[in-house]
Coordinates of C-alpha atoms in Angstrom, one line a residue:
M1 CA 0.0 0.0 0.0
L2 CA 1.4 3.3 -1.1
L3 CA 0.4 6.6 0.4
M4 CA 0.8 9.5 -2.1
P5 CA 2.7 12.7 -1.1
V6 CA 0.7 15.8 -0.4
N7 CA 1.4 19.1 -2.2
Q8 CA 1.0 21.4 0.7
E9 CA 0.6 24.5 -1.5
T10 CA -2.4 23.1 -3.2
A11 CA -4.0 21.8 -0.1
S12 CA -4.8 25.0 1.8
V13 CA -7.4 24.7 4.5
R14 CA -10.2 27.2 4.6
T15 CA -12.9 26.1 7.0
T16 CA -14.9 27.8 9.7
S17 CA -12.6 28.3 12.8
N18 CA -13.3 26.5 16.0
V19 CA -13.7 29.8 17.8
T20 CA -16.4 31.0 15.4
A21 CA -18.1 27.6 15.5
A22 CA -18.1 27.9 19.3
F23 CA -19.7 31.3 19.3
N24 CA -22.4 30.1 16.9
A25 CA -23.0 27.0 19.1
V26 CA -23.5 29.2 22.2
L27 CA -26.1 31.3 20.3
R28 CA -27.9 28.2 19.1
L29 CA -28.1 26.8 22.6
G30 CA -28.5 30.2 24.3
D31 CA -31.7 31.3 22.5
P32 CA -33.8 28.3 23.7
A33 CA -32.2 28.7 27.1
M34 CA -33.3 32.3 27.2
L35 CA -36.9 31.3 26.3
I36 CA -37.0 28.9 29.2
A37 CA -35.2 31.2 31.6
G38 CA -37.5 34.1 30.5
A39 CA -40.6 32.0 31.2
A40 CA -39.4 31.2 34.7
F41 CA -38.5 34.8 35.4
A42 CA -41.9 36.0 34.2
H43 CA -43.6 33.4 36.4
W44 CA -41.6 34.7 39.3
V45 CA -42.7 38.3 38.5
R46 CA -46.4 37.4 38.2
F47 CA -46.8 34.6 40.8
G48 CA -43.8 35.0 43.1
T49 CA -42.2 31.6 42.2
P50 CA -40.0 30.6 39.2
I51 CA -41.6 27.0 39.3
L52 CA -44.0 26.9 36.4
Q53 CA -47.5 25.4 36.6
V54 CA -48.3 22.4 34.3
E55 CA -50.2 24.4 31.6
Y56 CA -47.3 26.9 31.5
V57 CA -44.7 24.2 31.2
R58 CA -46.6 22.7 28.2
L59 CA -46.8 26.0 26.4
V60 CA -43.1 26.7 27.1
V61 CA -42.0 23.4 25.6
L62 CA -44.1 23.8 22.5
T63 CA -42.9 27.4 22.1
T64 CA -39.2 26.3 22.4
V65 CA -39.7 23.7 19.7
F66 CA -41.5 26.2 17.4
A67 CA -38.7 28.7 18.0
L68 CA -36.0 26.2 16.9
L69 CA -37.8 26.1 13.6
V70 CA -38.4 29.9 13.2
L71 CA -34.9 30.9 14.4
S72 CA -33.0 28.3 12.4
S73 CA -33.0 29.9 8.9
K74 CA -29.9 32.1 8.5
M75 CA -30.0 33.2 12.1
Y76 CA -26.7 31.6 13.1
R77 CA -24.6 32.1 10.0
S78 CA -21.3 33.9 10.5
W79 CA -21.9 37.6 11.4
R80 CA -18.3 38.6 10.9
G81 CA -18.5 42.1 9.4
R82 CA -22.2 42.8 10.0
G83 CA -23.5 45.3 12.5
L84 CA -25.1 44.4 15.7
S85 CA -28.1 46.6 15.1
A86 CA -29.1 44.7 11.9
E87 CA -28.7 41.4 13.8
V88 CA -30.9 42.6 16.7
M89 CA -33.6 43.8 14.3
H90 CA -33.6 40.4 12.5
L91 CA -33.7 38.7 15.9
G92 CA -36.6 40.9 17.1
F93 CA -38.6 40.2 14.0
R94 CA -38.2 36.4 14.3
W95 CA -38.8 36.5 18.1
S96 CA -42.0 38.4 17.4
L97 CA -43.1 35.7 15.0
V98 CA -42.6 33.1 17.6
F99 CA -44.8 34.9 20.2
I100 CA -47.4 35.7 17.6
G101 CA -47.5 31.9 17.0
V102 CA -47.8 31.4 20.8
V103 CA -50.8 33.8 21.0
L104 CA -52.5 32.2 18.0
Y105 CA -52.1 28.7 19.5
A106 CA -53.2 29.8 22.9
T107 CA -56.3 31.5 21.4
A108 CA -57.2 28.5 19.3
T109 CA -56.9 26.1 22.2
Q110 CA -58.6 28.5 24.6
L111 CA -55.5 28.6 26.8
T112 CA -55.8 32.4 27.0
V113 CA -58.5 32.0 29.6
E114 CA -56.0 30.2 31.9
L115 CA -52.8 32.1 31.1
S116 CA -51.7 35.4 32.6
R117 CA -51.3 38.2 30.1
L118 CA -48.7 39.9 32.3
W119 CA -46.7 36.6 32.4
L120 CA -46.9 36.3 28.6
G121 CA -45.8 39.9 28.0
T122 CA -43.0 39.7 30.6
W123 CA -41.9 36.4 29.1
F124 CA -41.6 38.0 25.6
A125 CA -39.6 41.0 26.9
A126 CA -37.4 39.1 29.2
S127 CA -36.5 36.3 26.8
L128 CA -35.8 38.7 23.9
G129 CA -33.8 41.0 26.2
G130 CA -31.7 37.9 27.3
A131 CA -31.1 36.9 23.7
V132 CA -30.0 40.4 22.8
L133 CA -27.7 40.6 25.9
L134 CA -26.2 37.2 24.9
R135 CA -25.3 38.7 21.5
F136 CA -23.7 41.7 23.1
I137 CA -21.6 39.4 25.3
I138 CA -20.6 37.1 22.4
R139 CA -19.6 40.0 20.2
G140 CA -17.6 41.6 23.1
I141 CA -15.7 38.3 23.6
A142 CA -15.1 38.0 19.9
A143 CA -13.8 41.6 19.7
W144 CA -11.4 40.9 22.6
V145 CA -10.2 37.6 21.0
R146 CA -9.7 39.2 17.6
A147 CA -8.0 42.3 18.9
R148 CA -5.3 39.9 20.2
G149 CA -4.8 38.3 16.8
M150 CA -6.9 35.2 17.2
D151 CA -9.8 34.0 15.1
L152 CA -8.8 36.2 12.2
R153 CA -9.6 35.9 8.5
T154 CA -6.9 37.0 6.0
A155 CA -8.0 39.0 2.9
V156 CA -6.7 40.7 -0.1
I157 CA -8.4 43.3 -2.4
V158 CA -8.3 43.4 -6.2
G159 CA -8.7 46.8 -7.7
G160 CA -8.6 50.4 -6.3
N161 CA -11.5 52.8 -6.1
P162 CA -13.1 54.9 -3.3
D163 CA -15.5 52.1 -2.3
A164 CA -12.6 49.8 -1.9
Q165 CA -10.8 52.4 0.3
R166 CA -14.0 52.6 2.4
I167 CA -13.9 48.9 3.0
V168 CA -10.2 49.1 3.9
D169 CA -10.8 51.9 6.4
T170 CA -13.8 50.1 7.9
M171 CA -11.7 46.9 8.5
R172 CA -8.9 48.9 10.0
Q173 CA -11.2 50.9 12.4
N174 CA -13.2 47.9 13.5
P175 CA -10.9 45.1 14.6
W176 CA -13.9 43.2 16.0
M177 CA -14.6 42.1 12.4
G178 CA -11.7 39.8 12.6
I179 CA -10.5 40.5 9.0
K180 CA -6.8 41.1 8.4
L181 CA -6.0 42.7 5.1
R182 CA -2.7 41.4 3.7
G183 CA -2.6 43.7 0.7
W184 CA -4.2 44.8 -2.6
F185 CA -3.5 43.9 -6.2
S186 CA -3.8 46.6 -8.9
T187 CA -5.5 46.4 -12.2
S188 CA -5.7 48.6 -15.4
A189 CA -9.2 49.8 -14.2
D190 CA -8.1 51.3 -10.9
R191 CA -9.3 54.8 -10.1
C192 CA -7.0 55.3 -7.1
A193 CA -4.3 53.6 -5.1
L194 CA -5.5 52.2 -1.7
E195 CA -3.9 53.8 1.4
T196 CA -2.9 52.0 4.6
V197 CA -2.8 48.6 2.9
K198 CA 0.3 47.0 1.3
P199 CA 0.5 47.1 -2.5
M200 CA 1.1 43.6 -3.9
G201 CA 1.7 44.5 -7.5
R202 CA -0.3 43.5 -10.5
V203 CA -3.3 41.1 -10.4
D204 CA -1.4 38.5 -12.4
G205 CA 0.3 37.3 -9.2
L206 CA -3.0 36.9 -7.2
A207 CA -3.4 33.1 -7.4
E208 CA 0.1 32.3 -6.4
F209 CA -0.1 34.7 -3.4
V210 CA -3.5 33.4 -2.3
E211 CA -2.3 29.8 -2.3
K212 CA 1.1 30.4 -0.8
N213 CA -0.3 32.5 2.1
H214 CA -3.6 30.6 2.6
I215 CA -5.7 33.7 2.1
D216 CA -9.3 33.2 3.3
Q217 CA -11.0 36.0 1.3
V218 CA -10.5 37.8 -2.0
W219 CA -12.4 41.1 -2.4
I220 CA -12.9 42.2 -6.0
A221 CA -13.4 46.0 -6.3
L222 CA -13.8 46.6 -10.0
P223 CA -16.2 48.6 -12.1
M224 CA -19.2 46.7 -13.5
R225 CA -18.0 47.2 -17.0
E226 CA -14.8 45.2 -16.3
Q227 CA -16.4 41.8 -16.7
G228 CA -13.3 40.5 -18.5
Q229 CA -11.0 41.3 -15.6
I230 CA -13.5 39.9 -13.1
A231 CA -13.7 36.7 -15.1
N232 CA -9.9 36.6 -15.2
V233 CA -9.7 36.8 -11.4
L234 CA -12.2 34.0 -11.1
R235 CA -10.3 31.8 -13.5
Q236 CA -7.1 32.4 -11.6
L237 CA -8.9 31.2 -8.4
D238 CA -10.6 28.1 -10.0
H239 CA -8.3 25.8 -8.1
S240 CA -8.7 27.7 -4.8
T241 CA -11.4 27.3 -2.1
T242 CA -10.9 30.9 -0.9
D243 CA -14.1 32.9 -0.5
I244 CA -14.6 35.5 -3.1
K245 CA -16.5 38.8 -2.5
F246 CA -17.5 41.3 -5.1
L247 CA -19.2 44.6 -5.2
P248 CA -21.5 44.5 -7.0
D249 CA -22.2 43.2 -10.6
L250 CA -23.1 39.5 -11.2
F251 CA -24.0 39.4 -14.9
G252 CA -22.3 36.6 -16.8
L253 CA -20.4 35.2 -13.8
E254 CA -20.5 31.5 -12.7
L255 CA -21.7 31.6 -9.1
L256 CA -21.7 29.0 -6.3
N257 CA -24.1 29.6 -3.4
H258 CA -23.9 33.4 -3.9
S259 CA -25.5 35.7 -1.3
V260 CA -25.6 39.4 -0.5
E261 CA -24.6 41.1 2.7
S262 CA -23.9 44.6 3.8
I263 CA -20.7 45.9 5.2
A264 CA -20.0 49.6 5.8
G265 CA -23.3 50.4 4.2
L266 CA -22.2 48.8 0.9
P267 CA -23.7 45.8 -0.8
I268 CA -21.2 42.9 -0.9
I269 CA -21.9 39.8 -2.9
N270 CA -20.4 36.4 -2.1
L271 CA -19.7 34.9 -5.4
R272 CA -18.5 31.6 -4.1
S273 CA -18.9 30.3 -0.6
S274 CA -19.6 27.1 1.3
P275 CA -23.2 25.9 1.1
L276 CA -22.9 24.4 4.6
D277 CA -22.3 27.3 6.9
G278 CA -24.1 28.1 10.2
N279 CA -27.2 26.1 10.8
A280 CA -26.9 24.0 7.7
R281 CA -23.5 22.8 8.9
L282 CA -24.9 21.8 12.3
I283 CA -27.8 19.9 10.7
K284 CA -25.4 18.1 8.4
A285 CA -23.1 17.1 11.3
I286 CA -26.1 15.7 13.3
E287 CA -27.4 13.8 10.3
D288 CA -23.9 12.3 9.7
K289 CA -23.3 11.2 13.3
I290 CA -26.8 9.7 13.8
L291 CA -26.9 7.8 10.5
A292 CA -23.3 6.6 10.7
S293 CA -23.8 5.3 14.3
I294 CA -27.0 3.5 13.4
I295 CA -25.5 2.0 10.2
L296 CA -22.3 0.9 11.9
L297 CA -24.3 -0.8 14.6
L298 CA -26.4 -2.7 12.0
I299 CA -23.5 -3.7 9.7
S300 CA -20.9 -4.7 12.4
P301 CA -21.4 -8.4 11.8
L302 CA -21.0 -7.9 8.0
L303 CA -17.8 -5.9 8.6
A304 CA -16.3 -8.8 10.6
L305 CA -17.2 -11.3 7.9
I306 CA -15.7 -9.1 5.1
A307 CA -12.5 -8.8 7.2
I308 CA -12.2 -12.5 7.5
G309 CA -12.9 -13.0 3.8
I310 CA -10.1 -10.6 2.9
K311 CA -7.6 -12.3 5.2
L312 CA -8.5 -15.7 3.7
S313 CA -8.3 -14.4 0.1
D314 CA -5.0 -12.5 0.1
P315 CA -2.1 -11.8 2.6
G316 CA -1.9 -8.2 3.8
P317 CA -3.9 -5.7 5.8
V318 CA -7.7 -5.7 5.8
I319 CA -8.0 -1.9 5.5
F320 CA -6.5 0.2 2.7
K321 CA -5.7 3.8 3.7
Q322 CA -5.1 6.5 1.2
L323 CA -4.7 10.3 1.3
R324 CA -7.4 12.3 -0.5
H325 CA -8.6 15.8 -0.5
G326 CA -11.3 16.7 2.1
M327 CA -13.2 19.9 2.8
G328 CA -11.2 23.0 1.9
G329 CA -8.5 21.0 0.1
K330 CA -7.2 19.5 3.4
P331 CA -5.7 16.0 3.0
I332 CA -7.6 13.4 4.8
E333 CA -7.0 9.6 5.2
V334 CA -9.9 7.6 3.6
W335 CA -10.4 4.0 4.6
K336 CA -11.6 1.1 2.4
F337 CA -11.6 -2.6 2.6
R338 CA -8.5 -3.7 0.6
S339 CA -9.6 -5.2 -2.7
M340 CA -6.2 -5.3 -4.6
R341 CA -3.1 -7.4 -4.1
M342 CA -0.3 -5.5 -2.5
H343 CA 1.6 -3.4 -5.1
K344 CA 3.3 0.0 -5.4
E345 CA 2.5 2.9 -7.8
E346 CA 5.0 5.2 -9.3
E347 CA 5.2 8.3 -7.2
G348 CA 2.7 11.0 -8.2
R349 CA 0.7 8.5 -10.3
I350 CA -2.6 6.7 -9.7
T351 CA -3.7 3.9 -12.0
Q352 CA -7.5 3.6 -11.9
A353 CA -9.0 0.1 -11.6
T354 CA -10.2 -1.2 -15.0
K355 CA -12.3 -4.1 -16.1
G356 CA -10.4 -7.4 -15.6
D357 CA -7.7 -5.6 -13.6
P358 CA -5.2 -8.3 -12.6
R359 CA -4.4 -6.5 -9.4
I360 CA -7.9 -7.2 -8.0
F361 CA -8.3 -10.6 -6.3
P362 CA -11.7 -12.3 -6.8
F363 CA -13.2 -11.5 -3.4
G364 CA -12.0 -8.0 -3.8
G365 CA -13.7 -7.7 -7.1
F366 CA -17.0 -8.7 -5.5
L367 CA -16.5 -6.0 -2.8
R368 CA -15.8 -3.4 -5.5
R369 CA -18.8 -4.3 -7.7
T370 CA -21.2 -4.1 -4.7
S371 CA -19.4 -1.1 -3.1
L372 CA -19.0 -3.1 0.1
D373 CA -15.3 -2.1 0.1
E374 CA -16.4 1.4 1.1
L375 CA -18.2 0.4 4.3
P376 CA -15.2 1.4 6.6
Q377 CA -15.8 5.0 5.5
F378 CA -18.7 5.2 7.9
I379 CA -15.9 5.2 10.6
N380 CA -14.4 8.2 8.7
V381 CA -17.8 9.9 9.0
L382 CA -17.7 9.5 12.8
Q383 CA -14.1 10.8 12.8
G384 CA -15.4 13.9 11.1
R385 CA -13.4 13.5 7.9
M386 CA -16.3 12.6 5.6
S387 CA -20.0 12.9 5.3
I388 CA -22.4 10.1 4.3
V389 CA -23.6 12.2 1.3
G390 CA -21.2 14.4 -0.7
P391 CA -18.9 14.5 -3.7
R392 CA -16.8 11.3 -3.8
P393 CA -13.1 11.9 -2.8
H394 CA -10.6 11.3 -5.5
P395 CA -6.9 10.4 -5.1
L396 CA -4.6 13.4 -4.9
A397 CA -2.9 12.6 -8.2
L398 CA -6.3 12.4 -9.9
N399 CA -7.2 15.8 -8.6
E400 CA -3.9 17.2 -9.9
Q401 CA -4.7 15.7 -13.3
F402 CA -8.3 16.9 -13.7
K403 CA -8.3 20.3 -11.9
T404 CA -6.9 22.0 -15.0
L405 CA -9.0 20.0 -17.5
V406 CA -12.5 20.3 -15.9
D407 CA -14.0 23.7 -15.1
R408 CA -14.6 24.4 -11.4
Y409 CA -13.3 21.0 -10.6
M410 CA -11.8 21.9 -7.2
Q411 CA -15.1 23.6 -6.0
R412 CA -16.1 20.0 -5.1
H413 CA -14.0 20.5 -2.0
R414 CA -16.1 23.2 -0.4
V415 CA -17.9 20.4 1.5
K416 CA -16.8 17.2 3.1
P417 CA -16.5 14.3 0.7
G418 CA -19.2 11.6 0.9
I419 CA -19.6 7.9 0.8
T420 CA -22.3 8.3 -1.8
G421 CA -23.4 11.3 -3.8
W422 CA -25.8 12.8 -6.4
A423 CA -23.4 11.8 -9.2
Q424 CA -23.2 8.2 -8.0
V425 CA -27.0 7.6 -7.8
N426 CA -27.3 9.1 -11.3
G427 CA -24.9 6.5 -12.7
F428 CA -21.5 8.1 -12.5
R429 CA -19.7 5.5 -10.4
G430 CA -16.4 3.7 -11.0
E431 CA -13.7 4.6 -13.6
T432 CA -13.5 8.1 -15.0
D433 CA -11.1 7.4 -17.9
T434 CA -12.1 10.4 -20.0
V435 CA -12.4 14.1 -19.3
E436 CA -16.0 14.0 -20.4
K437 CA -16.9 11.4 -17.8
M438 CA -15.2 13.4 -15.1
A439 CA -16.9 16.6 -16.3
Q440 CA -20.3 14.9 -16.0
R441 CA -19.5 13.8 -12.5
V442 CA -18.4 17.3 -11.5
R443 CA -21.5 18.7 -13.0
Y444 CA -23.7 16.6 -10.7
D445 CA -21.4 17.4 -7.7
L446 CA -21.9 21.1 -8.3
Y447 CA -25.6 20.6 -8.6
Y448 CA -25.6 19.0 -5.1
L449 CA -23.6 22.0 -3.7
Q450 CA -26.1 24.5 -5.2
N451 CA -29.2 22.6 -4.0
W452 CA -28.2 21.0 -0.7
S453 CA -30.9 20.3 1.8
L454 CA -31.6 17.6 4.4
W455 CA -34.3 16.2 2.2
L456 CA -31.9 15.9 -0.8
D457 CA -29.4 14.0 1.4
L458 CA -32.1 11.6 2.6
R459 CA -33.3 11.2 -1.0
I460 CA -29.7 10.3 -2.1
V461 CA -29.4 7.8 0.8
F462 CA -32.7 6.2 -0.3
M463 CA -31.6 6.0 -3.9
T464 CA -28.3 4.5 -2.9
V465 CA -30.0 1.6 -1.2
F466 CA -31.9 0.7 -4.3
K467 CA -29.6 1.7 -7.2
G468 CA -26.3 3.1 -5.9
F469 CA -24.4 0.0 -4.7
V470 CA -24.0 -1.7 -8.1
G471 CA -23.4 -0.4 -11.6
Q472 CA -21.8 -1.3 -14.9
N473 CA -18.8 0.9 -14.3
A474 CA -18.1 -0.5 -10.8
Y475 CA -15.1 -2.9 -11.1

């Protein structure tokens, strides 16, 4: 078994930081906690005791469940760079929706006869106040952390104009944003040079600088008429998973999970970003852990039988481990049941399995045709390296081969690789011996990134059970 070397410059890691994830987790847990604490506080104000009566407990539980649904959509995405006032207004709107729902439910079930209106009003005010206070505290801690050089995102700007200078000044004056500007690249369309930020020369050197320095964000500040230069910047970054922000023309550009946000009063458009940020990332993680645990429990006897079968068929290890690119281009170790006889590849080269491949022993061929060789990857899911559903991980050498041949090939690595995926259940399994086959697989992978939802994941899992394990190209 040969483990391929990793090109560190092409495997830059750009994922949500642990600090940011912790802040978001506190908010996700803190909001329902504020609902419960607010209800107890209001009960103490109205009745002199924080211990709720049975009918109040029932309503609080239902309200908390309803709030988890109402507050989930985009409430907990990264707020880096957005003002607190906008977040509080958004929170107040959704909090009001929750309590309007409470009033409608209480009226429909005639609970309003039994409930204290003073308690209900105090509950709304106290819980919302607690949620707002929690955000003040979290932002204060984040500002303290980022002012000391932790939890920072690095960024560069392409182009020079007054709006770009305004962004530069805003980042410099507000260190709580956690964005560190490393420099700016000039273009032929610049209207002015940017002050207080290091000039990095012409834009031709952008891609090399981004990869070498693991830059997290590239901000494009070019006139709307400069679509040729904008497209050139995007082409340079085709093999990078850095986030790209642009202000503000979208016409004719290839987008991936684009969205709009406002910073310093200017509209900023995310041209390419991960589809699994904030709440979506949490849902995906819970889905993976629950399904992987259940599946491993159910298939554990089968895993033992396969291991015995491999040992009896061919000498060598049961598990084959290989480095592949994970989310953000980070190398991960992917596990499979070994299906080939022990051999060595030339360094930097991967020979894909073909029909009648003499390296595959008979029992291994059965495992490959039925995809049973991939079952150990459920352990990779529990380890956090992979997801159950996502783009299939390719060997590092295969990525190097195809990333220059297939448009937006490396964008597949914006999410964790999967055991199964949209491409696989649509017939694109096994050998990809032509550019056309790989381009088709990538097209389905990008469709998955653009349209991800929990229901799409469950649909793919369902389709895999009935049509995804076997196929004419699986050998």
